[in-house]
Coordinates of C-alpha atoms in Angstrom, one line a residue:
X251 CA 0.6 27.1 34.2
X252 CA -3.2 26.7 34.7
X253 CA -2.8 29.0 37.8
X254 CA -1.0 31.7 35.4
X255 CA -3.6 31.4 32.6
X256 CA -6.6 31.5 35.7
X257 CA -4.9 34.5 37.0
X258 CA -4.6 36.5 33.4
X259 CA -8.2 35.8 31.6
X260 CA -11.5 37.7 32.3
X261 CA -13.6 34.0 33.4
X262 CA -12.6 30.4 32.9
X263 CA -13.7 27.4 33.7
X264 CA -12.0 24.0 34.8
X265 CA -13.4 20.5 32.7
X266 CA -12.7 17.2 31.6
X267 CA -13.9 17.1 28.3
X268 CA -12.4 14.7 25.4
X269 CA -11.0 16.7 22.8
X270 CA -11.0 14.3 20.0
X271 CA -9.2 14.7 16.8
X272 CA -8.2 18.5 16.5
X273 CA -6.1 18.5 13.3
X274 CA -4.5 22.1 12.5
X275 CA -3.0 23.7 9.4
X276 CA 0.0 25.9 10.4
X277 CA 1.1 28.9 8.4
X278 CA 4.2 26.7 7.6
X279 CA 1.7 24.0 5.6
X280 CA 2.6 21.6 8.8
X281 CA -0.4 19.7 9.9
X282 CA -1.0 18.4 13.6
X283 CA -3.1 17.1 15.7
X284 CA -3.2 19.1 19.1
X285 CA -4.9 16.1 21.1
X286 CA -2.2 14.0 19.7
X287 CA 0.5 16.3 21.2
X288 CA -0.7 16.8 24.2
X289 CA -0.5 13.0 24.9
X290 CA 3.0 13.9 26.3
X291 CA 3.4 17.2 26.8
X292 CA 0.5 20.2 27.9
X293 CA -0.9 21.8 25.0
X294 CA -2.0 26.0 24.9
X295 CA -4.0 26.9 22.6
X296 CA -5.6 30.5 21.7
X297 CA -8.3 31.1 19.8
X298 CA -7.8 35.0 18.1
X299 CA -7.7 37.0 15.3
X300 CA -5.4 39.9 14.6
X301 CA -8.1 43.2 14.6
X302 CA -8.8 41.9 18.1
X303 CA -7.1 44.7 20.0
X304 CA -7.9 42.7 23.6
X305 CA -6.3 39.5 22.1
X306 CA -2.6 41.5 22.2
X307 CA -3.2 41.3 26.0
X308 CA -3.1 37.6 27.0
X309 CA 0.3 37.7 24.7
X310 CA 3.0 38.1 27.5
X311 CA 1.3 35.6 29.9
X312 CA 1.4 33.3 26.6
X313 CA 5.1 34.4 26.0
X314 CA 6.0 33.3 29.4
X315 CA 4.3 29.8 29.3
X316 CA 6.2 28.8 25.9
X317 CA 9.1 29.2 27.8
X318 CA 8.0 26.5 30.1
X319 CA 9.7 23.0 30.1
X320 CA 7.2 20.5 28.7
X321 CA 4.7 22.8 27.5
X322 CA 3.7 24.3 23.3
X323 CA 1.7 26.7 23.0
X324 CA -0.5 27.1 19.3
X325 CA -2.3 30.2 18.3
X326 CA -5.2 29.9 16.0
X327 CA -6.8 32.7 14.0
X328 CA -11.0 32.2 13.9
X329 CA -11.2 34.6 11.0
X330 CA -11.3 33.8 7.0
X331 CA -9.4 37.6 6.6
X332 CA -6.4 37.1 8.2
X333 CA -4.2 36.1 5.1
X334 CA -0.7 35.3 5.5
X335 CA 0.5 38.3 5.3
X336 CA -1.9 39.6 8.3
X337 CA -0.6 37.4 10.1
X338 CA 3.1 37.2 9.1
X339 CA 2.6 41.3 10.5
X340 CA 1.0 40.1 13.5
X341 CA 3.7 37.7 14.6
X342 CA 6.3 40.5 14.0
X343 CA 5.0 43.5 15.4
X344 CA 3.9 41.1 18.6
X345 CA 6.6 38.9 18.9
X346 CA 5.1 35.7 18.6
X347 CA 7.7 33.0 19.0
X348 CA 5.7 29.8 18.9
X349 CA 3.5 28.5 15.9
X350 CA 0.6 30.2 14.4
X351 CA -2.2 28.2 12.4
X352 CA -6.2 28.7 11.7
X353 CA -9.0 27.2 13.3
X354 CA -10.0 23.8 11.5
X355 CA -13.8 24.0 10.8
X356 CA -16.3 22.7 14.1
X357 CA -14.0 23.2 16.6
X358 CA -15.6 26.3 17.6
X359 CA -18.6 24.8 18.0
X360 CA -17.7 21.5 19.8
X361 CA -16.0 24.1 22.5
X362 CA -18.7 26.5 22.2
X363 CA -16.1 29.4 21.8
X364 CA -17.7 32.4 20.8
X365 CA -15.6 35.2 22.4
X366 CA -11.9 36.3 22.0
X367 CA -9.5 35.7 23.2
X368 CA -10.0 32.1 23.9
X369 CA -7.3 30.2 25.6
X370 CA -7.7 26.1 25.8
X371 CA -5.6 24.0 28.0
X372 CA -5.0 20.1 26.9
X373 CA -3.4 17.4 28.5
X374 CA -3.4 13.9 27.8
X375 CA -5.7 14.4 25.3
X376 CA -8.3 16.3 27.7
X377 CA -9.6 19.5 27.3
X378 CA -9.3 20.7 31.2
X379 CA -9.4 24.1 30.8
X380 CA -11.3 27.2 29.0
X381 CA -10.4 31.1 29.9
X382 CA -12.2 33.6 28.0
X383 CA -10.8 37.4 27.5
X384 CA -7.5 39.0 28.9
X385 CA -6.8 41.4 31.9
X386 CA -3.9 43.9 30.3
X387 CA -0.6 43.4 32.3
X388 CA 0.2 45.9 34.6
X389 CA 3.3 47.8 34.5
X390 CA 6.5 46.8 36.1
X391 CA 7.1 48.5 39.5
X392 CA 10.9 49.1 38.4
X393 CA 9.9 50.6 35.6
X394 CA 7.4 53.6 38.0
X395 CA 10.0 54.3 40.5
X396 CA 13.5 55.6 40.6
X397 CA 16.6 52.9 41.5
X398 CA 16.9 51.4 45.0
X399 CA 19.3 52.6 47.5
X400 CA 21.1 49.1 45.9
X401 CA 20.7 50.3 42.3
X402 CA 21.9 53.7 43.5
X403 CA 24.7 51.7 45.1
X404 CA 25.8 50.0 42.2
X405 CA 26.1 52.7 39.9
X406 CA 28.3 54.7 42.0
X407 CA 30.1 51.7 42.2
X408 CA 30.5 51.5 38.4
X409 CA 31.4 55.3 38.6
X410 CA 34.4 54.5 41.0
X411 CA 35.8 52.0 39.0
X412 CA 35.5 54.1 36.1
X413 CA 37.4 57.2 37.8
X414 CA 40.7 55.3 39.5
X415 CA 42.9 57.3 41.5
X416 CA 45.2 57.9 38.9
X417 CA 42.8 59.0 36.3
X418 CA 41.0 61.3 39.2
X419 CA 44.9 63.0 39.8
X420 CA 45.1 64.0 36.3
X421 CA 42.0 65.4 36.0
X422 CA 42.9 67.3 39.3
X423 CA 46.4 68.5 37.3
X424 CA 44.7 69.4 33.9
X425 CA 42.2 71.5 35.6
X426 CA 44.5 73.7 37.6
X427 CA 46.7 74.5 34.4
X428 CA 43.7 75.7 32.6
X429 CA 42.6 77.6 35.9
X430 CA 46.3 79.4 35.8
X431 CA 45.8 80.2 32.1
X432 CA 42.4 81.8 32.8
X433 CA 43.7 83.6 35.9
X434 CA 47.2 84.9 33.6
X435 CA 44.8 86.4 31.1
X436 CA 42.9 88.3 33.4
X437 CA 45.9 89.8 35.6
X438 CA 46.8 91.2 32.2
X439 CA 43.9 92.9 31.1
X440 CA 43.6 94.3 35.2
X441 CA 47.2 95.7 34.4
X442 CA 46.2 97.3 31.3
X443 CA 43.3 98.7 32.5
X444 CA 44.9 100.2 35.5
X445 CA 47.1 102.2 33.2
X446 CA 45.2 105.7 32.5
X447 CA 45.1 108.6 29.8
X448 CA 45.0 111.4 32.3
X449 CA 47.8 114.2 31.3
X450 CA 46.0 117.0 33.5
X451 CA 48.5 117.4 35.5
X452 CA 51.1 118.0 32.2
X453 CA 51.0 122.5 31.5
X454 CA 50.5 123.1 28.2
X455 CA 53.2 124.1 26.0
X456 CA 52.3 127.7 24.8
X457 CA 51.7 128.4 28.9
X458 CA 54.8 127.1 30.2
X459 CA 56.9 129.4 27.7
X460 CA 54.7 132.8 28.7
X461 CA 55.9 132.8 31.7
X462 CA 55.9 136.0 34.2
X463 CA 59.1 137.8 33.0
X464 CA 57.9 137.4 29.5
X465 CA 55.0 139.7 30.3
X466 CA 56.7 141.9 32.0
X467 CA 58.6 142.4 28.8
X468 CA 56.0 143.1 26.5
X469 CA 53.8 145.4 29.3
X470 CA 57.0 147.9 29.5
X471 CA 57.6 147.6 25.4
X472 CA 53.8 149.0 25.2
X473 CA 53.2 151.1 28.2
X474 CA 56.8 153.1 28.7
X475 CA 59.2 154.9 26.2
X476 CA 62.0 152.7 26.6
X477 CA 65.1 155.4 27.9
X478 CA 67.7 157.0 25.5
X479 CA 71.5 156.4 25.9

């Protein structure tokens, strides 16, 4: 847990210093001593406030120590404006799951803790370690690059269970009835337009009545007296 903290702050610095009587007032009305708790079990506790923007930092490596068997984790505001509602909307917009108090008067002092975030580490009523600051976590690999050949694995695995055999068959069935209904449609409309309008080759009517012996008519009519019985 120390190693985590050591690995997560700006500086630190290992001691062995008493810590006394370090009574707390949590946003609950609770009050405990720290030193008393950490008689049988490790006690974290950060010093913050909730404008600190570099305080939000040390939060996940603080989330993952809480989770810890044997360990309780405290945060402590150090300044006189963070009412409780401030810090009600700090817990929930950071998911803070462990309790949340202010800093009793000379504490600050007696650990000389003048920069934030401050994280203190007591055991058996020992103050043993200081970190001061916060490195910001760096972003999950996983979350950079695309899926494994594994991960690639596994979701065409999920894919083939989804699609059995069965399901794949009707699929293959639906799609070549709506293939035949698009290929009927078009066979008509290639049949209709392969019917054309062209009646050139039909004579029109007056020209297929005047025909040669018509005209031959109506030349000797004009041209000849016509002979007397």
């Amino acid at each position: 847990m120390v190693e985590e903290l050591s690995s997560r702050v700006l500086s630190h610095r290992r001691i062995n210093v008493s810590a006394g009587s370090m009574q707390v007032t949590l946003m609950n009305g609770s009050v405990v001593d720290l030193a008393a708790l950490s008689l049988d079990k490790t006690v974290v506790v950060e010093f913050f406030y909730t404008q600190c923007s570099g305080c939000r930092d040390i939060l996940p490596a603080l989330r993952r120590i809480s989770a810890m068997s044997g360990t309780l984790v405290v945060s402590l505001t150090v300044s006189p404006y963070d009412d409780h509602a401030a810090l009600s909307a700090y817990i929930r917009e950071n998911n803070v799951t462990w309790p949340v108090g202010r800093t009793p008067p000379g504490i600050l002092q007696k650990l000389n803790i003048s920069s934030y975030p401050t994280v203190v580490v007591l055991s058996n009523g020992v103050v043993i370690f200081i970190g001061i600051g916060a490195k910001p976590e760096e972003p999950n690999p996983e979350d950079m690059f695309p899926p494994t050949a594994d991960g690639l694995s596994g979701l065409l695995g999920a894919i083939a269970e989804l699609y059995t055999p069965a399901m794949l068959i009707t699929l293959g069935l639906l799609l070549s009835a709506v293939a035949l209904l698009i290929g009927g449609g078009h066979a008509e409309e290639e049949a209709e337009a392969s019917i054309t309008s062209d009646t050139t080759a039909l004579p029109a009517f007056n020209d297929s009545i005047r025909g040669y012996y018509s005209e031959a008519v109506s030349l000797y009519t004009h041209d000849e007296e016509q002979p007397t019985l």
